[in-house]
PDB file of C-alpha atoms in Angstrom:
ATOM      1  CA  MET A1077      67.620  50.732 189.737  1.00 44.00           C
ATOM      2  CA  ASN A1078      68.299  50.391 186.012  1.00 56.00           C
ATOM      3  CA  GLN A1079      66.065  51.818 183.336  1.00 87.00           C
ATOM      4  CA  VAL A1080      65.522  50.362 179.866  1.00 94.00           C
ATOM      5  CA  PRO A1081      68.675  48.485 178.795  1.00 97.00           C
ATOM      6  CA  HIS A1082      70.562  50.161 175.983  1.00 97.00           C
ATOM      7  CA  HIS A1083      71.718  46.902 174.398  1.00 98.00           C
ATOM      8  CA  VAL A1084      69.578  43.753 174.404  1.00 98.00           C
ATOM      9  CA  ALA A1085      70.905  40.454 173.041  1.00 98.00           C
ATOM     10  CA  ILE A1086      68.683  37.430 172.397  1.00 98.00           C
ATOM     11  CA  VAL A1087      69.258  33.730 171.766  1.00 97.00           C
ATOM     12  CA  MET A1088      66.126  32.973 169.740  1.00 96.00           C
ATOM     13  CA  ASP A1089      65.559  29.334 170.699  1.00 95.00           C
ATOM     14  CA  GLY A1090      62.541  27.087 170.191  1.00 95.00           C
ATOM     15  CA  ASN A1091      61.440  27.477 166.568  1.00 93.00           C
ATOM     16  CA  GLY A1092      61.796  23.781 165.795  1.00 92.00           C
ATOM     17  CA  ARG A1093      60.038  22.660 168.960  1.00 96.00           C
ATOM     18  CA  TRP A1094      57.205  25.106 168.297  1.00 95.00           C
ATOM     19  CA  ALA A1095      56.692  23.511 164.876  1.00 95.00           C
ATOM     20  CA  THR A1096      57.002  19.945 166.168  1.00 96.00           C
ATOM     21  CA  GLN A1097      54.339  20.561 168.810  1.00 96.00           C
ATOM     22  CA  ARG A1098      51.972  21.536 165.964  1.00 96.00           C
ATOM     23  CA  PHE A1099      52.976  18.632 163.687  1.00 97.00           C
ATOM     24  CA  LEU A1100      54.541  21.073 161.231  1.00 95.00           C
ATOM     25  CA  PRO A1101      57.926  20.916 159.480  1.00 92.00           C
ATOM     26  CA  ARG A1102      60.704  22.653 161.386  1.00 92.00           C
ATOM     27  CA  ILE A1103      61.079  25.332 158.708  1.00 92.00           C
ATOM     28  CA  ALA A1104      57.517  26.452 159.529  1.00 94.00           C
ATOM     29  CA  GLY A1105      58.765  27.263 163.012  1.00 93.00           C
ATOM     30  CA  HIS A1106      61.609  29.321 161.594  1.00 93.00           C
ATOM     31  CA  LYS A1107      59.147  31.268 159.431  1.00 93.00           C
ATOM     32  CA  GLN A1108      57.065  31.965 162.513  1.00 94.00           C
ATOM     33  CA  GLY A1109      60.258  32.992 164.261  1.00 94.00           C
ATOM     34  CA  VAL A1110      60.808  35.711 161.649  1.00 94.00           C
ATOM     35  CA  ASP A1111      57.397  37.141 162.530  1.00 94.00           C
ATOM     36  CA  SER A1112      58.360  37.107 166.203  1.00 95.00           C
ATOM     37  CA  LEU A1113      61.609  38.872 165.386  1.00 95.00           C
ATOM     38  CA  ASN A1114      59.728  41.578 163.498  1.00 95.00           C
ATOM     39  CA  ARG A1115      57.543  42.129 166.583  1.00 95.00           C
ATOM     40  CA  CYS A1116      60.636  42.294 168.762  1.00 97.00           C
ATOM     41  CA  VAL A1117      62.304  44.904 166.557  1.00 97.00           C
ATOM     42  CA  ARG A1118      59.188  47.075 166.658  1.00 97.00           C
ATOM     43  CA  ALA A1119      58.967  46.669 170.430  1.00 97.00           C
ATOM     44  CA  CYS A1120      62.605  47.704 170.858  1.00 98.00           C
ATOM     45  CA  LEU A1121      61.973  50.817 168.759  1.00 97.00           C
ATOM     46  CA  GLU A1122      58.935  51.706 170.854  1.00 97.00           C
ATOM     47  CA  ARG A1123      60.798  51.210 174.138  1.00 96.00           C
ATOM     48  CA  GLY A1124      63.848  53.243 173.189  1.00 96.00           C
ATOM     49  CA  ILE A1125      66.335  50.359 173.132  1.00 98.00           C
ATOM     50  CA  GLY A1126      69.419  51.420 171.190  1.00 98.00           C
ATOM     51  CA  VAL A1127      70.940  48.090 170.134  1.00 98.00           C
ATOM     52  CA  LEU A1128      69.358  44.691 169.460  1.00 98.00           C
ATOM     53  CA  THR A1129      71.616  41.705 168.768  1.00 98.00           C
ATOM     54  CA  VAL A1130      70.082  38.327 167.875  1.00 97.00           C
ATOM     55  CA  PHE A1131      71.554  34.851 167.360  1.00 95.00           C
ATOM     56  CA  ALA A1132      70.053  33.787 164.021  1.00 92.00           C
ATOM     57  CA  PHE A1133      72.398  30.995 162.885  1.00 87.00           C
ATOM     58  CA  SER A1134      75.314  29.587 164.842  1.00 87.00           C
ATOM     59  CA  SER A1135      78.477  28.103 163.405  1.00 84.00           C
ATOM     60  CA  GLU A1136      77.292  24.786 164.872  1.00 85.00           C
ATOM     61  CA  ASN A1137      73.949  24.914 163.025  1.00 85.00           C
ATOM     62  CA  TRP A1138      75.631  23.577 159.866  1.00 84.00           C
ATOM     63  CA  ASN A1139      75.396  20.189 161.586  1.00 82.00           C
ATOM     64  CA  ARG A1140      71.597  20.222 161.315  1.00 85.00           C
ATOM     65  CA  PRO A1141      69.798  18.257 158.558  1.00 84.00           C
ATOM     66  CA  SER A1142      70.726  19.630 155.134  1.00 85.00           C
ATOM     67  CA  GLU A1143      67.106  20.399 154.220  1.00 86.00           C
ATOM     68  CA  GLU A1144      66.725  22.559 157.315  1.00 86.00           C
ATOM     69  CA  VAL A1145      69.966  24.436 156.591  1.00 86.00           C
ATOM     70  CA  SER A1146      68.893  25.000 152.977  1.00 87.00           C
ATOM     71  CA  GLY A1147      65.511  26.206 154.180  1.00 86.00           C
ATOM     72  CA  LEU A1148      67.132  28.664 156.577  1.00 86.00           C
ATOM     73  CA  MET A1149      69.314  30.084 153.812  1.00 85.00           C
ATOM     74  CA  ALA A1150      66.276  30.515 151.553  1.00 85.00           C
ATOM     75  CA  LEU A1151      64.366  32.104 154.411  1.00 85.00           C
ATOM     76  CA  LEU A1152      67.203  34.565 155.008  1.00 85.00           C
ATOM     77  CA  ALA A1153      67.186  35.605 151.347  1.00 80.00           C
ATOM     78  CA  LEU A1154      63.406  36.022 151.384  1.00 83.00           C
ATOM     79  CA  SER A1155      63.464  37.997 154.633  1.00 86.00           C
ATOM     80  CA  LEU A1156      66.072  40.372 153.242  1.00 84.00           C
ATOM     81  CA  SER A1157      63.900  41.227 150.264  1.00 81.00           C
ATOM     82  CA  ARG A1158      60.737  41.580 152.318  1.00 89.00           C
ATOM     83  CA  GLU A1159      61.834  43.159 155.578  1.00 91.00           C
ATOM     84  CA  VAL A1160      64.769  45.461 154.810  1.00 93.00           C
ATOM     85  CA  PRO A1161      62.677  48.226 153.175  1.00 94.00           C
ATOM     86  CA  SER A1162      60.433  48.434 156.260  1.00 94.00           C
ATOM     87  CA  LEU A1163      63.395  48.374 158.640  1.00 95.00           C
ATOM     88  CA  ASN A1164      65.071  51.113 156.631  1.00 96.00           C
ATOM     89  CA  ALA A1165      61.937  53.256 156.735  1.00 96.00           C
ATOM     90  CA  ASN A1166      61.876  52.913 160.536  1.00 96.00           C
ATOM     91  CA  GLY A1167      65.446  54.063 161.041  1.00 97.00           C
ATOM     92  CA  VAL A1168      66.980  50.639 161.711  1.00 97.00           C
ATOM     93  CA  ARG A1169      70.618  50.046 160.788  1.00 98.00           C
ATOM     94  CA  ILE A1170      71.408  46.404 160.062  1.00 96.00           C
ATOM     95  CA  HIS A1171      74.709  44.644 160.641  1.00 96.00           C
ATOM     96  CA  PHE A1172      75.312  40.973 159.877  1.00 95.00           C
ATOM     97  CA  VAL A1173      77.929  39.575 162.225  1.00 96.00           C
ATOM     98  CA  GLY A1174      79.731  36.323 161.540  1.00 95.00           C
ATOM     99  CA  ASP A1175      81.913  34.398 159.107  1.00 94.00           C
ATOM    100  CA  ARG A1176      80.526  34.946 155.597  1.00 92.00           C
ATOM    101  CA  GLN A1177      83.020  32.767 153.722  1.00 90.00           C
ATOM    102  CA  ARG A1178      80.806  29.672 153.825  1.00 87.00           C
ATOM    103  CA  LEU A1179      77.731  31.538 152.583  1.00 88.00           C
ATOM    104  CA  SER A1180      76.790  31.601 148.912  1.00 87.00           C
ATOM    105  CA  GLU A1181      77.733  34.617 146.807  1.00 91.00           C
ATOM    106  CA  LYS A1182      74.034  35.473 146.463  1.00 88.00           C
ATOM    107  CA  VAL A1183      73.512  35.491 150.220  1.00 88.00           C
ATOM    108  CA  GLN A1184      76.707  37.475 150.811  1.00 92.00           C
ATOM    109  CA  ALA A1185      75.591  40.063 148.251  1.00 92.00           C
ATOM    110  CA  GLY A1186      72.188  40.314 149.947  1.00 91.00           C
ATOM    111  CA  LEU A1187      73.770  40.907 153.347  1.00 93.00           C
ATOM    112  CA  ALA A1188      76.086  43.585 151.986  1.00 94.00           C
ATOM    113  CA  GLN A1189      73.238  45.361 150.197  1.00 94.00           C
ATOM    114  CA  ALA A1190      71.061  45.359 153.334  1.00 94.00           C
ATOM    115  CA  GLU A1191      73.903  46.879 155.347  1.00 96.00           C
ATOM    116  CA  LEU A1192      74.603  49.485 152.688  1.00 96.00           C
ATOM    117  CA  SER A1193      70.978  50.551 152.285  1.00 95.00           C
ATOM    118  CA  THR A1194      70.504  51.083 156.027  1.00 97.00           C
ATOM    119  CA  ALA A1195      73.948  52.536 156.801  1.00 97.00           C
ATOM    120  CA  GLY A1196      72.629  56.028 157.512  1.00 96.00           C
ATOM    121  CA  ASN A1197      70.054  55.005 160.104  1.00 97.00           C
ATOM    122  CA  GLN A1198      70.551  55.694 163.804  1.00 95.00           C
ATOM    123  CA  ARG A1199      67.304  54.908 165.616  1.00 97.00           C
ATOM    124  CA  LEU A1200      68.181  51.248 166.316  1.00 98.00           C
ATOM    125  CA  ILE A1201      71.293  49.207 165.568  1.00 98.00           C
ATOM    126  CA  PHE A1202      70.135  45.699 164.668  1.00 97.00           C
ATOM    127  CA  ASN A1203      72.880  43.066 164.730  1.00 97.00           C
ATOM    128  CA  VAL A1204      72.003  39.718 163.176  1.00 95.00           C
ATOM    129  CA  CYS A1205      74.580  37.098 164.158  1.00 95.00           C
ATOM    130  CA  PHE A1206      74.626  34.653 161.257  1.00 93.00           C
ATOM    131  CA  ASN A1207      77.171  31.839 161.011  1.00 92.00           C
ATOM    132  CA  TYR A1208      78.513  33.245 164.256  1.00 95.00           C
ATOM    133  CA  GLY A1209      80.107  31.709 167.314  1.00 96.00           C
ATOM    134  CA  GLY A1210      81.614  33.332 170.390  1.00 97.00           C
ATOM    135  CA  ARG A1211      84.784  31.249 170.114  1.00 97.00           C
ATOM    136  CA  TRP A1212      85.101  32.160 166.422  1.00 96.00           C
ATOM    137  CA  ASP A1213      84.780  35.820 167.375  1.00 98.00           C
ATOM    138  CA  ILE A1214      87.619  35.653 169.915  1.00 98.00           C
ATOM    139  CA  ALA A1215      89.804  33.680 167.500  1.00 97.00           C
ATOM    140  CA  GLN A1216      89.240  36.067 164.593  1.00 97.00           C
ATOM    141  CA  ALA A1217      90.043  39.039 166.831  1.00 98.00           C
ATOM    142  CA  ALA A1218      93.329  37.409 167.924  1.00 98.00           C
ATOM    143  CA  GLN A1219      94.202  36.545 164.320  1.00 97.00           C
ATOM    144  CA  LYS A1220      93.486  40.116 163.251  1.00 97.00           C
ATOM    145  CA  LEU A1221      95.860  41.502 165.886  1.00 98.00           C
ATOM    146  CA  ALA A1222      98.548  38.928 165.096  1.00 97.00           C
ATOM    147  CA  SER A1223      98.421  39.780 161.384  1.00 97.00           C
ATOM    148  CA  ARG A1224      98.998  43.438 162.252  1.00 96.00           C
ATOM    149  CA  GLY A1225     101.835  42.607 164.622  1.00 97.00           C
ATOM    150  CA  GLU A1226      99.913  44.156 167.524  1.00 96.00           C
ATOM    151  CA  ALA A1227     100.206  42.957 171.105  1.00 96.00           C
ATOM    152  CA  ILE A1228      97.244  40.875 172.244  1.00 96.00           C
ATOM    153  CA  THR A1229      95.913  42.555 175.368  1.00 97.00           C
ATOM    154  CA  GLU A1230      92.462  42.707 176.888  1.00 97.00           C
ATOM    155  CA  LEU A1231      91.935  46.178 175.442  1.00 97.00           C
ATOM    156  CA  SER A1232      93.265  45.420 171.957  1.00 98.00           C
ATOM    157  CA  LEU A1233      91.285  42.174 171.791  1.00 97.00           C
ATOM    158  CA  ASP A1234      88.128  43.990 172.829  1.00 98.00           C
ATOM    159  CA  ARG A1235      88.621  46.527 170.033  1.00 97.00           C
ATOM    160  CA  ALA A1236      89.110  43.747 167.467  1.00 98.00           C
ATOM    161  CA  MET A1237      85.907  41.867 168.313  1.00 98.00           C
ATOM    162  CA  ALA A1238      83.150  41.705 165.710  1.00 97.00           C
ATOM    163  CA  LEU A1239      80.831  43.888 167.815  1.00 98.00           C
ATOM    164  CA  ALA A1240      83.413  46.463 168.885  1.00 98.00           C
ATOM    165  CA  TYR A1241      81.273  49.261 167.408  1.00 97.00           C
ATOM    166  CA  VAL A1242      78.568  48.882 170.081  1.00 98.00           C
ATOM    167  CA  PRO A1243      78.670  48.665 173.907  1.00 97.00           C
ATOM    168  CA  ASP A1244      78.465  45.201 175.454  1.00 98.00           C
ATOM    169  CA  PRO A1245      74.936  43.853 176.043  1.00 98.00           C
ATOM    170  CA  ASP A1246      73.211  45.039 179.206  1.00 97.00           C
ATOM    171  CA  LEU A1247      70.618  42.269 179.030  1.00 98.00           C
ATOM    172  CA  LEU A1248      70.968  38.836 177.408  1.00 98.00           C
ATOM    173  CA  ILE A1249      67.744  36.877 176.941  1.00 98.00           C
ATOM    174  CA  ARG A1250      67.414  33.218 175.986  1.00 98.00           C
ATOM    175  CA  THR A1251      64.040  31.756 175.076  1.00 97.00           C
ATOM    176  CA  GLY A1252      62.982  28.123 174.924  1.00 97.00           C
ATOM    177  CA  GLY A1253      63.625  27.157 178.540  1.00 96.00           C
ATOM    178  CA  GLU A1254      67.305  26.230 178.156  1.00 96.00           C
ATOM    179  CA  LEU A1255      69.723  27.631 180.741  1.00 97.00           C
ATOM    180  CA  ARG A1256      72.861  28.273 178.703  1.00 95.00           C
ATOM    181  CA  ILE A1257      74.175  30.857 176.237  1.00 95.00           C
ATOM    182  CA  SER A1258      75.435  28.331 173.659  1.00 95.00           C
ATOM    183  CA  ASN A1259      78.588  30.033 172.368  1.00 96.00           C
ATOM    184  CA  PHE A1260      76.868  33.412 171.968  1.00 97.00           C
ATOM    185  CA  LEU A1261      78.784  36.620 172.734  1.00 98.00           C
ATOM    186  CA  LEU A1262      81.186  34.846 175.098  1.00 98.00           C
ATOM    187  CA  TRP A1263      83.452  37.891 175.340  1.00 98.00           C
ATOM    188  CA  GLN A1264      80.779  40.588 175.308  1.00 98.00           C
ATOM    189  CA  ALA A1265      78.437  38.961 177.832  1.00 98.00           C
ATOM    190  CA  ALA A1266      80.953  38.989 180.698  1.00 96.00           C
ATOM    191  CA  TYR A1267      78.810  41.424 182.721  1.00 96.00           C
ATOM    192  CA  SER A1268      75.453  41.080 180.981  1.00 97.00           C
ATOM    193  CA  GLU A1269      72.365  40.416 183.065  1.00 97.00           C
ATOM    194  CA  LEU A1270      70.928  37.045 182.027  1.00 98.00           C
ATOM    195  CA  HIS A1271      67.227  36.278 181.667  1.00 98.00           C
ATOM    196  CA  PHE A1272      65.862  32.877 180.673  1.00 98.00           C
ATOM    197  CA  SER A1273      62.322  32.588 179.339  1.00 97.00           C
ATOM    198  CA  ASP A1274      60.330  29.355 179.062  1.00 97.00           C
ATOM    199  CA  LYS A1275      58.534  30.729 176.016  1.00 97.00           C
ATOM    200  CA  LEU A1276      59.537  29.283 172.672  1.00 97.00           C
ATOM    201  CA  TRP A1277      60.790  32.014 170.355  1.00 97.00           C
ATOM    202  CA  PRO A1278      57.651  32.158 168.137  1.00 96.00           C
ATOM    203  CA  GLU A1279      55.669  32.802 171.335  1.00 97.00           C
ATOM    204  CA  PHE A1280      57.956  35.555 172.602  1.00 97.00           C
ATOM    205  CA  ASP A1281      55.957  38.778 172.382  1.00 96.00           C
ATOM    206  CA  GLU A1282      55.964  42.339 173.694  1.00 97.00           C
ATOM    207  CA  ALA A1283      54.743  41.219 177.107  1.00 97.00           C
ATOM    208  CA  ALA A1284      57.597  38.722 177.389  1.00 97.00           C
ATOM    209  CA  LEU A1285      60.104  41.423 176.456  1.00 98.00           C
ATOM    210  CA  ASP A1286      58.600  43.754 179.038  1.00 97.00           C
ATOM    211  CA  GLU A1287      58.891  41.002 181.648  1.00 97.00           C
ATOM    212  CA  ALA A1288      62.587  40.604 180.865  1.00 97.00           C
ATOM    213  CA  ILE A1289      63.114  44.370 181.095  1.00 97.00           C
ATOM    214  CA  ALA A1290      61.221  44.475 184.403  1.00 96.00           C
ATOM    215  CA  VAL A1291      63.523  41.791 185.818  1.00 96.00           C
ATOM    216  CA  TYR A1292      66.545  43.689 184.498  1.00 96.00           C
ATOM    217  CA  ARG A1293      65.420  46.803 186.366  1.00 94.00           C
ATOM    218  CA  THR A1294      65.603  44.927 189.661  1.00 93.00           C
ATOM    219  CA  ARG A1295      69.217  43.881 189.142  1.00 90.00           C
ATOM    220  CA  GLU A1296      72.106  45.701 190.784  1.00 82.00           C
ATOM    221  CA  ARG A1297      74.943  45.985 188.283  1.00 77.00           C
ATOM    222  CA  ARG A1298      78.143  46.237 190.324  1.00 72.00           C
ATOM    223  CA  PHE A1299      80.904  45.466 187.776  1.00 71.00           C
ATOM    224  CA  GLY A1300      83.181  44.246 190.573  1.00 73.00           C
ATOM    225  CA  GLN A1301      82.348  47.033 192.992  1.00 68.00           C
ATOM    226  CA  THR A1302      80.434  46.776 196.259  1.00 71.00           C
ATOM    227  CA  SER A1303      76.781  47.667 196.629  1.00 71.00           C
ATOM    228  CA  ALA A1304      77.781  50.678 198.704  1.00 70.00           C
ATOM    229  CA  GLN A1305      80.060  51.945 195.954  1.00 67.00           C
ATOM    230  CA  VAL A1306      77.360  51.539 193.321  1.00 70.00           C
ATOM    231  CA  SER A1307      74.763  53.322 195.401  1.00 69.00           C
ATOM    232  CA  GLY A1308      77.174  56.108 196.300  1.00 68.00           C
ATOM    233  CA  HIS A1309      77.116  55.379 200.051  1.00 51.00           C
ATOM    234  CA  ASP A1310      80.915  55.177 200.239  1.00 47.00           C
ATOM    235  CA  LYS A1311      81.206  58.585 198.579  1.00 46.00           C
ATOM    236  CA  ASN A1312      78.659  60.041 200.987  1.00 44.00           C
ATOM    237  CA  GLN A1313      80.526  58.655 204.002  1.00 38.00           C
ATOM    238  CA  ILE A1314      83.804  60.175 202.752  1.00 39.00           C
ATOM    239  CA  GLU A1315      82.140  63.549 202.225  1.00 46.00           C
ATOM    240  CA  LYS A1316      80.632  63.431 205.733  1.00 40.00           C
ATOM    241  CA  ALA A1317      83.989  62.498 207.281  1.00 39.00           C
ATOM    242  CA  ALA A1318      85.649  65.399 205.505  1.00 42.00           C
TER     243      ALA A1318
END
């Protein structure tokens, strides 16, 4: 039986649909999604979760209507100014994971400042994947190794991934009722427990997080071993035979 997962990753899906159902512009759903994310961060702190990684903007999201993309960029800038001081006060260390080259200089500066101001915090590592894609992550890791002249092995590739500084996710949650991970943490999620919630992201609350954790606790994480090996039965049988 597993306890609280150390690393939780979330695909925050359903902001646009939440807004559409209420005859609101899609950006209103994204604003509500920020509130839901704030609740989730607080809940993770209260439950002793060590790492939270969220999918905020994928490399494919540039294909959305230009007004929505512009609104998301403005919302990111606003959220940085409003939320970072509170996160810092609560011991949260922020990392922004993804390709920053396409972001404006203003946004890049805001991300760097948020990371710098929270660099000394250790209570919760909060990874915000922005302009991120799992395939991009694998490609950039391979390019990094090739530029150094290093052999590309499973171990070296793992150490070159964008999230190499934290353990792989124990639990990966997707909201919004879709049953896919959509190019999120393709390398890191190899052995993650998956949980799919029908709740749209703005509706995802503490109770929904607790439900996901409760399901996680029922899972047997074998990592290629047998159930007997995981439970220690094989070891017990060997000791008895000896």
